[in-house]
């Protein structure tokens, strides 16, 4: 990475030179046949102005200039300088033009000495004279004529608030105008480039409201204004030829350009996040530029110039270092910035060499800065354009990713909708099932309430029926005896009548018997008595069963005979049982068991009823369908087994038969609460309910009940 940064630097230097040297040749910077720079000068003070022998002693010990530049620094007093022009009077053409290459001088007065030794005033120029320069040249310019009446030197009287630093150039009239036109074209091209970049980036700012483009456009504006002030063109272009504004603009525009440039560096390179320490140093330099501008406003010219030079040196070092560090990290924008700053750095170096007398650029002391800032502005614009492209690509990539994400989200939403619909359907089904269960429960509760009321009603009716049926059943035997006695009397009369009645009486008796069908009546009476006896006996059993089964609302534990409960249940279910189903009873001798008789009868009812339904549903496929009820007495408990040879049930059904609302019957034919209630009743009696079943092997329910309960009250 270090090598790539070095190669980048080496790459930009030839590009700069390939531009600057052809341009310098075109502009004639390094001299020509009709233009030369003055190299010999003499300095005297104001006090020696009157006493000096101008004719004889001016150039006895002249200074020999290196590079042709005169640099006296800041001078509070007026400076008087004599220039030896004898080597240049031989230039082709007449008149000659003397140009003082420094547009910041307030006043430049030119004098010549005639053959008599008299000092003659020829003219004046400078910014305080405003429109006195009829050539429109920012630099003070004077026309000279070659005559034997004049000695071969001129005297300049210079007054300036800025540093006294200049080149003096003598050229022919044709060379002067040609060079001036080229300079004007070059400056206009520079102004056009910088204005185009300024408005372009300002437009980008208003388009996207990105402060980066605003800071850069303002930097381009002020760096261009600073260069125009250094070249003197701002004095004519937009400062209304105001000397004070022009003098202030040289440092003022430079300071503002530095301030805005450093802010642009911070924003463009993101130094706050990437190089926090460098970011703080850049902030300090911004404060230094602001102090420099304030000092210049209050007239501290020398100090402001010194701070400007120091700030410029520090900015070049720090910004170049920042660009190199970030370029080594592979940050793309840093490469553009490094290239742009390389051009700017080369321009500064060439400008410093020119100001130090190491290089003479003639009419163009800030040519390198103009070219450097133009290249810098162009490359930074390319960098910003590259940033736009990167942002565009990132935006396109982001949009593509968003589209992919949206597609995925849409797919997920569709899947979620399907899942949600499935879940809603499941929940709806569950809710409907719950509603049905609640309705069934409600029906069951209503039925239980009805059963309780019916039990009470049945118990009352059974009690009321019991008395008359007892009366009927108790009178059947006496009635049979009485009928038997009557039959004996009738037989006696018949036998005696046959012996003692007259034939007519016998005939009448015989006719009466035939009319009454006495033999048939006697047989019918016997059958009726037998039917009455059977009916009364069956009615007594039914009433007894009703009385036993109707005890569903009893809450007191009583010792009961479980066989009676089973028998009463069978009596009640007899009407619903198909005739093909046989019921076999295998009763053991059972003790009385403490229980809630009505609840236990309900257990028998539910289990036997399920067995009947299981057999009835397959009545045509089961050979000899039957139910076996077997009881057995244990030590402290009794067992009741209810066995059917029905279709049985699979394991998965057997695991759930005691769950509330679980049923294998069709909708509307079962609530799924029967066995759940049975299980609860047996559990509340501290008993145990077991089921054994296999498919096609029948089902066995085994109930185990303790003989005695530990509590006197069952809740």
Short mmCIF file of C-alpha atoms in Angstrom, two decimals, residues 141-545:
data_model
loop_
_atom_site.label_atom_id
_atom_site.label_comp_id
_atom_site.label_asym_id
_atom_site.label_seq_id
_atom_site.Cartn_x
_atom_site.Cartn_y
_atom_site.Cartn_z
CA UNK A 141 3.32 49.70 -16.15
CA UNK A 142 5.34 52.54 -17.70
CA UNK A 143 6.33 53.41 -21.28
CA UNK A 144 10.02 54.22 -21.86
CA UNK A 145 11.69 55.85 -24.86
CA UNK A 146 15.30 55.39 -25.93
CA UNK A 147 17.05 58.75 -26.25
CA UNK A 148 20.51 60.13 -25.74
CA UNK A 149 18.96 62.78 -23.51
CA UNK A 150 18.37 60.19 -20.78
CA UNK A 151 20.84 58.27 -18.69
CA UNK A 152 20.39 54.42 -18.91
CA UNK A 153 18.60 53.91 -15.63
CA UNK A 154 15.30 54.73 -13.95
CA UNK A 155 14.38 55.53 -10.35
CA UNK A 156 11.31 54.01 -8.66
CA UNK A 157 9.67 55.48 -5.59
CA UNK A 158 7.51 52.71 -4.06
CA UNK A 159 4.94 52.96 -1.26
CA UNK A 160 3.21 49.75 -0.07
CA UNK A 161 1.42 48.26 2.93
CA UNK A 162 2.21 44.82 1.57
CA UNK A 163 5.67 43.20 1.27
CA UNK A 164 7.96 44.94 -1.24
CA UNK A 165 8.66 42.00 -3.51
CA UNK A 166 8.67 42.27 -7.30
CA UNK A 167 10.30 41.61 -10.64
CA UNK A 168 10.99 44.38 -13.13
CA UNK A 169 10.52 43.36 -16.77
CA UNK A 170 11.30 45.41 -19.88
CA UNK A 171 9.75 44.37 -23.19
CA UNK A 172 9.04 45.77 -26.59
CA UNK A 173 5.60 47.15 -27.33
CA UNK A 174 4.59 44.17 -29.47
CA UNK A 175 5.86 41.69 -26.92
CA UNK A 176 4.09 43.51 -24.10
CA UNK A 177 0.66 43.51 -25.75
CA UNK A 178 1.03 39.92 -26.92
CA UNK A 179 1.94 38.79 -23.43
CA UNK A 180 -0.80 40.85 -21.83
CA UNK A 181 -3.43 39.34 -24.13
CA UNK A 182 -2.23 35.82 -23.35
CA UNK A 183 -2.41 36.53 -19.63
CA UNK A 184 -5.92 37.89 -19.97
CA UNK A 185 -7.06 34.80 -21.89
CA UNK A 186 -5.42 32.50 -19.34
CA UNK A 187 -7.04 34.29 -16.38
CA UNK A 188 -10.43 34.23 -18.07
CA UNK A 189 -10.11 30.50 -18.71
CA UNK A 190 -9.17 29.99 -15.06
CA UNK A 191 -12.12 32.09 -13.88
CA UNK A 192 -14.43 30.19 -16.22
CA UNK A 193 -13.26 26.81 -14.91
CA UNK A 194 -13.59 27.82 -11.28
CA UNK A 195 -17.00 29.46 -11.76
CA UNK A 196 -18.25 26.38 -13.60
CA UNK A 197 -17.09 24.16 -10.75
CA UNK A 198 -18.59 26.56 -8.21
CA UNK A 199 -22.05 26.67 -9.80
CA UNK A 200 -22.00 22.94 -10.60
CA UNK A 201 -21.35 21.96 -6.99
CA UNK A 202 -23.74 24.63 -5.72
CA UNK A 203 -26.41 23.09 -7.94
CA UNK A 204 -25.58 19.67 -6.49
CA UNK A 205 -25.97 21.10 -3.01
CA UNK A 206 -29.43 22.49 -3.72
CA UNK A 207 -30.36 19.20 -5.40
CA UNK A 208 -29.39 16.98 -2.49
CA UNK A 209 -28.83 19.47 0.38
CA UNK A 210 -25.53 17.76 1.15
CA UNK A 211 -23.31 20.18 3.10
CA UNK A 212 -20.26 18.56 1.48
CA UNK A 213 -21.09 20.17 -1.88
CA UNK A 214 -21.80 23.54 -0.29
CA UNK A 215 -18.46 23.55 1.54
CA UNK A 216 -16.62 22.51 -1.62
CA UNK A 217 -18.34 25.12 -3.83
CA UNK A 218 -17.48 27.85 -1.31
CA UNK A 219 -13.90 26.59 -1.11
CA UNK A 220 -13.59 26.71 -4.91
CA UNK A 221 -14.99 30.24 -4.91
CA UNK A 222 -12.64 31.60 -2.26
CA UNK A 223 -9.52 29.80 -3.50
CA UNK A 224 -10.20 31.34 -6.92
CA UNK A 225 -10.76 34.77 -5.34
CA UNK A 226 -7.51 34.41 -3.41
CA UNK A 227 -5.56 33.63 -6.60
CA UNK A 228 -7.22 36.52 -8.43
CA UNK A 229 -6.22 38.84 -5.58
CA UNK A 230 -2.61 37.59 -5.71
CA UNK A 231 -2.54 38.23 -9.47
CA UNK A 232 -4.27 41.60 -8.97
CA UNK A 233 -7.29 40.90 -11.17
CA UNK A 234 -9.78 41.05 -8.29
CA UNK A 235 -8.94 44.76 -8.01
CA UNK A 236 -10.40 45.32 -11.47
CA UNK A 237 -13.04 42.59 -11.59
CA UNK A 238 -15.18 42.99 -8.47
CA UNK A 239 -13.51 45.11 -5.75
CA UNK A 240 -14.42 48.38 -7.45
CA UNK A 241 -10.71 49.39 -7.51
CA UNK A 242 -10.84 50.02 -3.78
CA UNK A 243 -7.25 49.90 -2.40
CA UNK A 244 -8.22 48.92 1.16
CA UNK A 245 -10.52 46.12 0.05
CA UNK A 246 -7.90 44.85 -2.38
CA UNK A 247 -5.15 44.82 0.27
CA UNK A 248 -7.49 43.07 2.70
CA UNK A 249 -8.55 40.52 0.09
CA UNK A 250 -5.07 39.04 -0.37
CA UNK A 251 -4.96 37.66 3.19
CA UNK A 252 -8.73 37.67 3.70
CA UNK A 253 -9.61 35.44 0.75
CA UNK A 254 -6.64 33.19 1.47
CA UNK A 255 -7.71 32.73 5.10
CA UNK A 256 -11.34 32.05 4.18
CA UNK A 257 -10.23 29.61 1.48
CA UNK A 258 -8.05 27.80 4.01
CA UNK A 259 -10.88 27.74 6.55
CA UNK A 260 -13.40 26.34 4.06
CA UNK A 261 -10.86 23.96 2.56
CA UNK A 262 -10.09 22.42 5.96
CA UNK A 263 -13.78 22.04 6.69
CA UNK A 264 -14.22 20.31 3.34
CA UNK A 265 -11.31 17.98 4.17
CA UNK A 266 -12.95 17.01 7.46
CA UNK A 267 -16.29 16.30 5.84
CA UNK A 268 -14.97 14.67 2.66
CA UNK A 269 -12.48 12.35 4.36
CA UNK A 270 -14.61 11.77 7.49
CA UNK A 271 -11.65 12.50 9.74
CA UNK A 272 -13.85 12.65 12.83
CA UNK A 273 -14.55 8.92 12.59
CA UNK A 274 -11.37 7.76 10.85
CA UNK A 275 -8.64 9.99 12.36
CA UNK A 276 -9.94 11.72 15.51
CA UNK A 277 -6.57 13.27 16.43
CA UNK A 278 -6.04 14.66 12.93
CA UNK A 279 -9.58 15.99 13.03
CA UNK A 280 -8.75 17.99 16.17
CA UNK A 281 -5.56 19.34 14.57
CA UNK A 282 -7.55 20.40 11.50
CA UNK A 283 -9.94 22.20 13.82
CA UNK A 284 -7.02 24.07 15.42
CA UNK A 285 -5.76 25.10 11.98
CA UNK A 286 -9.24 26.39 11.14
CA UNK A 287 -9.10 28.51 14.29
CA UNK A 288 -5.65 29.75 13.26
CA UNK A 289 -6.97 30.84 9.85
CA UNK A 290 -9.83 32.64 11.57
CA UNK A 291 -7.36 34.44 13.87
CA UNK A 292 -5.27 35.37 10.82
CA UNK A 293 -8.30 36.90 9.11
CA UNK A 294 -9.20 38.88 12.25
CA UNK A 295 -5.61 40.14 12.65
CA UNK A 296 -5.64 41.36 9.04
CA UNK A 297 -8.91 43.16 9.65
CA UNK A 298 -7.32 45.05 12.54
CA UNK A 299 -4.24 46.02 10.51
CA UNK A 300 -1.65 43.48 11.74
CA UNK A 301 -0.39 42.97 8.19
CA UNK A 302 3.06 41.57 8.93
CA UNK A 303 1.77 39.14 11.57
CA UNK A 304 -1.11 38.01 9.33
CA UNK A 305 1.33 37.28 6.47
CA UNK A 306 3.56 35.29 8.80
CA UNK A 307 0.60 33.25 10.13
CA UNK A 308 -0.61 32.66 6.58
CA UNK A 309 2.76 31.20 5.59
CA UNK A 310 2.89 29.03 8.74
CA UNK A 311 -0.71 27.87 8.29
CA UNK A 312 -0.08 27.02 4.65
CA UNK A 313 2.96 24.92 5.55
CA UNK A 314 1.10 23.07 8.33
CA UNK A 315 -1.95 22.52 6.13
CA UNK A 316 0.15 21.04 3.34
CA UNK A 317 1.90 18.65 5.73
CA UNK A 318 -1.18 17.63 7.73
CA UNK A 319 -3.58 17.24 4.83
CA UNK A 320 -1.05 15.38 2.72
CA UNK A 321 -0.37 13.07 5.66
CA UNK A 322 -4.10 12.51 6.17
CA UNK A 323 -4.63 11.65 2.51
CA UNK A 324 -1.70 9.21 2.51
CA UNK A 325 -2.87 7.45 5.68
CA UNK A 326 -6.41 7.05 4.40
CA UNK A 327 -5.19 5.98 0.96
CA UNK A 328 -3.09 3.28 2.61
CA UNK A 329 -6.27 2.06 4.26
CA UNK A 330 -7.77 1.58 0.81
CA UNK A 331 -10.30 4.42 1.03
CA UNK A 332 -11.22 5.32 -2.54
CA UNK A 333 -11.96 9.01 -1.95
CA UNK A 334 -8.51 9.47 -0.39
CA UNK A 335 -6.82 8.58 -3.70
CA UNK A 336 -8.66 11.35 -5.52
CA UNK A 337 -7.87 13.74 -2.71
CA UNK A 338 -4.21 12.72 -2.72
CA UNK A 339 -3.99 13.39 -6.46
CA UNK A 340 -5.73 16.76 -6.13
CA UNK A 341 -3.58 17.78 -3.19
CA UNK A 342 -0.45 16.70 -5.06
CA UNK A 343 -1.18 19.28 -7.76
CA UNK A 344 -1.88 21.89 -5.10
CA UNK A 345 1.34 20.98 -3.27
CA UNK A 346 3.41 21.28 -6.46
CA UNK A 347 1.82 24.67 -7.13
CA UNK A 348 2.71 25.84 -3.62
CA UNK A 349 6.28 24.58 -3.94
CA UNK A 350 6.77 26.36 -7.26
CA UNK A 351 5.22 29.54 -5.84
CA UNK A 352 7.55 29.40 -2.81
CA UNK A 353 10.55 28.88 -5.10
CA UNK A 354 9.47 31.93 -7.10
CA UNK A 355 8.99 34.10 -4.00
CA UNK A 356 12.39 33.01 -2.67
CA UNK A 357 14.12 33.94 -5.91
CA UNK A 358 14.94 30.37 -6.86
CA UNK A 359 12.69 30.52 -9.91
CA UNK A 360 11.66 33.44 -12.11
CA UNK A 361 8.17 33.19 -13.59
CA UNK A 362 8.28 36.71 -14.99
CA UNK A 363 4.81 38.06 -15.54
CA UNK A 364 3.24 35.01 -13.81
CA UNK A 365 4.48 34.72 -10.22
CA UNK A 366 1.39 32.73 -9.20
CA UNK A 367 1.04 30.70 -12.40
CA UNK A 368 1.81 27.46 -10.58
CA UNK A 369 -0.83 28.23 -7.96
CA UNK A 370 -3.41 28.99 -10.63
CA UNK A 371 -2.72 25.73 -12.44
CA UNK A 372 -2.45 23.78 -9.17
CA UNK A 373 -5.73 25.08 -7.76
CA UNK A 374 -7.49 24.49 -11.09
CA UNK A 375 -6.27 20.90 -11.23
CA UNK A 376 -7.11 20.44 -7.55
CA UNK A 377 -10.63 21.73 -8.07
CA UNK A 378 -11.14 19.53 -11.13
CA UNK A 379 -9.88 16.38 -9.41
CA UNK A 380 -11.93 17.04 -6.30
CA UNK A 381 -14.96 17.53 -8.53
CA UNK A 382 -14.17 14.17 -10.09
CA UNK A 383 -13.93 12.77 -6.57
CA UNK A 384 -17.33 14.19 -5.70
CA UNK A 385 -18.72 12.86 -8.97
CA UNK A 386 -17.19 9.50 -8.13
CA UNK A 387 -18.87 9.73 -4.77
CA UNK A 388 -22.17 10.39 -6.52
CA UNK A 389 -21.58 7.33 -8.69
CA UNK A 390 -20.68 5.28 -5.63
CA UNK A 391 -23.76 6.53 -3.83
CA UNK A 392 -25.79 5.76 -6.93
CA UNK A 393 -24.36 2.24 -7.12
CA UNK A 394 -24.87 1.79 -3.39
CA UNK A 395 -28.39 3.10 -3.76
CA UNK A 396 -29.04 0.75 -6.67
CA UNK A 397 -27.52 -2.08 -4.67
CA UNK A 398 -29.57 -1.08 -1.67
CA UNK A 399 -32.69 -0.88 -3.82
CA UNK A 400 -31.90 -4.30 -5.28
CA UNK A 401 -31.38 -5.65 -1.78
CA UNK A 402 -34.60 -3.97 -0.70
CA UNK A 403 -36.41 -5.54 -3.64
CA UNK A 404 -34.97 -8.92 -2.69
CA UNK A 405 -35.89 -8.29 0.93
CA UNK A 406 -39.36 -7.15 -0.12
CA UNK A 407 -39.73 -10.27 -2.25
CA UNK A 408 -38.61 -12.39 0.68
CA UNK A 409 -40.91 -10.48 2.99
CA UNK A 410 -43.75 -10.90 0.52
CA UNK A 411 -43.00 -14.61 0.35
CA UNK A 412 -42.85 -14.75 4.13
CA UNK A 413 -46.05 -12.75 4.38
CA UNK A 414 -47.76 -15.17 2.02
CA UNK A 415 -46.44 -18.09 4.02
CA UNK A 416 -47.45 -16.38 7.24
CA UNK A 417 -50.88 -15.68 5.77
CA UNK A 418 -51.23 -19.34 4.84
CA UNK A 419 -50.03 -20.35 8.30
CA UNK A 420 -52.30 -17.75 9.85
CA UNK A 421 -55.24 -18.97 7.81
CA UNK A 422 -54.45 -22.52 8.89
CA UNK A 423 -54.14 -21.44 12.49
CA UNK A 424 -57.32 -19.38 12.23
CA UNK A 425 -59.04 -22.39 10.72
CA UNK A 426 -57.68 -24.61 13.49
CA UNK A 427 -58.64 -22.08 16.14
CA UNK A 428 -62.04 -21.66 14.51
CA UNK A 429 -62.53 -25.41 14.49
CA UNK A 430 -61.38 -25.57 18.09
CA UNK A 431 -63.68 -22.70 18.96
CA UNK A 432 -66.57 -24.35 17.17
CA UNK A 433 -65.73 -27.60 18.92
CA UNK A 434 -65.54 -25.74 22.23
CA UNK A 435 -68.89 -24.15 21.49
CA UNK A 436 -70.33 -27.54 20.65
CA UNK A 437 -68.77 -28.95 23.80
CA UNK A 438 -70.24 -26.12 25.82
CA UNK A 439 -73.57 -26.70 24.18
CA UNK A 440 -73.27 -30.41 24.88
CA UNK A 441 -72.20 -29.63 28.43
CA UNK A 442 -75.13 -27.30 28.77
CA UNK A 443 -77.40 -29.99 27.37
CA UNK A 444 -75.78 -32.50 29.70
CA UNK A 445 -76.28 -30.18 32.66
CA UNK A 446 -79.85 -29.58 31.60
CA UNK A 447 -80.30 -33.31 31.16
CA UNK A 448 -78.74 -33.92 34.54
CA UNK A 449 -81.06 -31.35 36.01
CA UNK A 450 -83.92 -33.01 34.20
CA UNK A 451 -82.70 -36.39 35.39
CA UNK A 452 -82.52 -35.10 38.94
CA UNK A 453 -86.04 -33.71 38.64
CA UNK A 454 -87.11 -36.85 36.84
CA UNK A 455 -85.51 -38.93 39.57
CA UNK A 456 -87.46 -37.06 42.19
CA UNK A 457 -90.63 -37.37 40.11
CA UNK A 458 -89.92 -41.04 39.45
CA UNK A 459 -89.30 -41.67 43.14
CA UNK A 460 -92.61 -39.97 43.96
CA UNK A 461 -94.50 -41.84 41.27
CA UNK A 462 -92.86 -45.13 42.26
CA UNK A 463 -93.88 -44.48 45.85
CA UNK A 464 -97.45 -43.67 44.84
CA UNK A 465 -97.66 -46.71 42.54
CA UNK A 466 -96.10 -48.96 45.14
CA UNK A 467 -99.14 -48.88 47.50
CA UNK A 468 -101.86 -49.78 44.99
CA UNK A 469 -99.67 -52.32 43.25
CA UNK A 470 -98.93 -53.89 46.60
CA UNK A 471 -102.67 -53.98 47.21
CA UNK A 472 -103.23 -55.61 43.81
CA UNK A 473 -100.40 -58.10 44.20
CA UNK A 474 -101.47 -59.00 47.76
CA UNK A 475 -105.10 -59.63 46.64
CA UNK A 476 -104.22 -61.92 43.74
CA UNK A 477 -103.65 -64.99 45.94
CA UNK A 478 -106.93 -64.62 47.87
CA UNK A 479 -108.65 -64.01 44.55
CA UNK A 480 -107.17 -67.24 43.20
CA UNK A 481 -108.40 -69.13 46.25
CA UNK A 482 -111.85 -67.64 45.93
CA UNK A 483 -112.05 -68.45 42.23
CA UNK A 484 -110.93 -71.97 43.03
CA UNK A 485 -113.69 -72.31 45.61
CA UNK A 486 -116.22 -71.01 43.11
CA UNK A 487 -114.96 -73.49 40.54
CA UNK A 488 -115.47 -76.29 43.07
CA UNK A 489 -119.02 -75.13 43.72
CA UNK A 490 -119.75 -74.98 40.00
CA UNK A 491 -118.38 -78.49 39.53
CA UNK A 492 -120.52 -79.69 42.44
CA UNK A 493 -123.63 -78.15 40.94
CA UNK A 494 -122.88 -79.64 37.55
CA UNK A 495 -122.34 -83.12 38.91
CA UNK A 496 -125.44 -83.01 41.16
CA UNK A 497 -127.56 -81.44 38.48
CA UNK A 498 -126.81 -84.27 36.09
CA UNK A 499 -128.20 -86.71 38.68
CA UNK A 500 -131.02 -84.78 40.25
CA UNK A 501 -132.29 -82.22 37.66
CA UNK A 502 -135.15 -83.10 35.42
CA UNK A 503 -134.33 -83.53 31.82
CA UNK A 504 -135.85 -80.18 31.07
CA UNK A 505 -133.81 -78.52 33.81
CA UNK A 506 -130.70 -80.31 32.66
CA UNK A 507 -131.45 -79.21 29.13
CA UNK A 508 -131.86 -75.59 30.24
CA UNK A 509 -128.65 -75.72 32.33
CA UNK A 510 -126.81 -77.21 29.41
CA UNK A 511 -128.16 -74.50 27.13
CA UNK A 512 -127.12 -71.81 29.61
CA UNK A 513 -123.56 -73.19 29.86
CA UNK A 514 -123.34 -73.19 26.12
CA UNK A 515 -124.68 -69.68 25.90
CA UNK A 516 -122.21 -68.48 28.55
CA UNK A 517 -119.36 -70.61 27.19
CA UNK A 518 -118.68 -71.63 30.74
CA UNK A 519 -115.71 -73.85 29.96
CA UNK A 520 -114.01 -71.07 28.01
CA UNK A 521 -114.76 -68.54 30.74
CA UNK A 522 -113.27 -70.78 33.37
CA UNK A 523 -110.08 -71.22 31.30
CA UNK A 524 -109.95 -67.47 30.59
CA UNK A 525 -110.32 -66.63 34.28
CA UNK A 526 -107.41 -68.91 35.06
CA UNK A 527 -105.28 -67.24 32.37
CA UNK A 528 -106.30 -63.77 33.51
CA UNK A 529 -105.37 -64.53 37.08
CA UNK A 530 -102.03 -65.83 35.93
CA UNK A 531 -101.45 -62.70 33.77
CA UNK A 532 -102.46 -60.46 36.65
CA UNK A 533 -100.02 -62.26 38.89
CA UNK A 534 -97.16 -61.92 36.37
CA UNK A 535 -97.97 -58.26 35.61
CA UNK A 536 -98.20 -57.33 39.26
CA UNK A 537 -94.94 -59.10 40.03
CA UNK A 538 -93.17 -57.34 37.09
CA UNK A 539 -94.66 -54.00 38.09
CA UNK A 540 -93.32 -54.46 41.60
CA UNK A 541 -89.85 -55.15 40.18
CA UNK A 542 -89.98 -52.07 37.93
CA UNK A 543 -91.12 -49.85 40.78
CA UNK A 544 -88.39 -51.26 42.95
CA UNK A 545 -85.83 -50.53 40.17
#
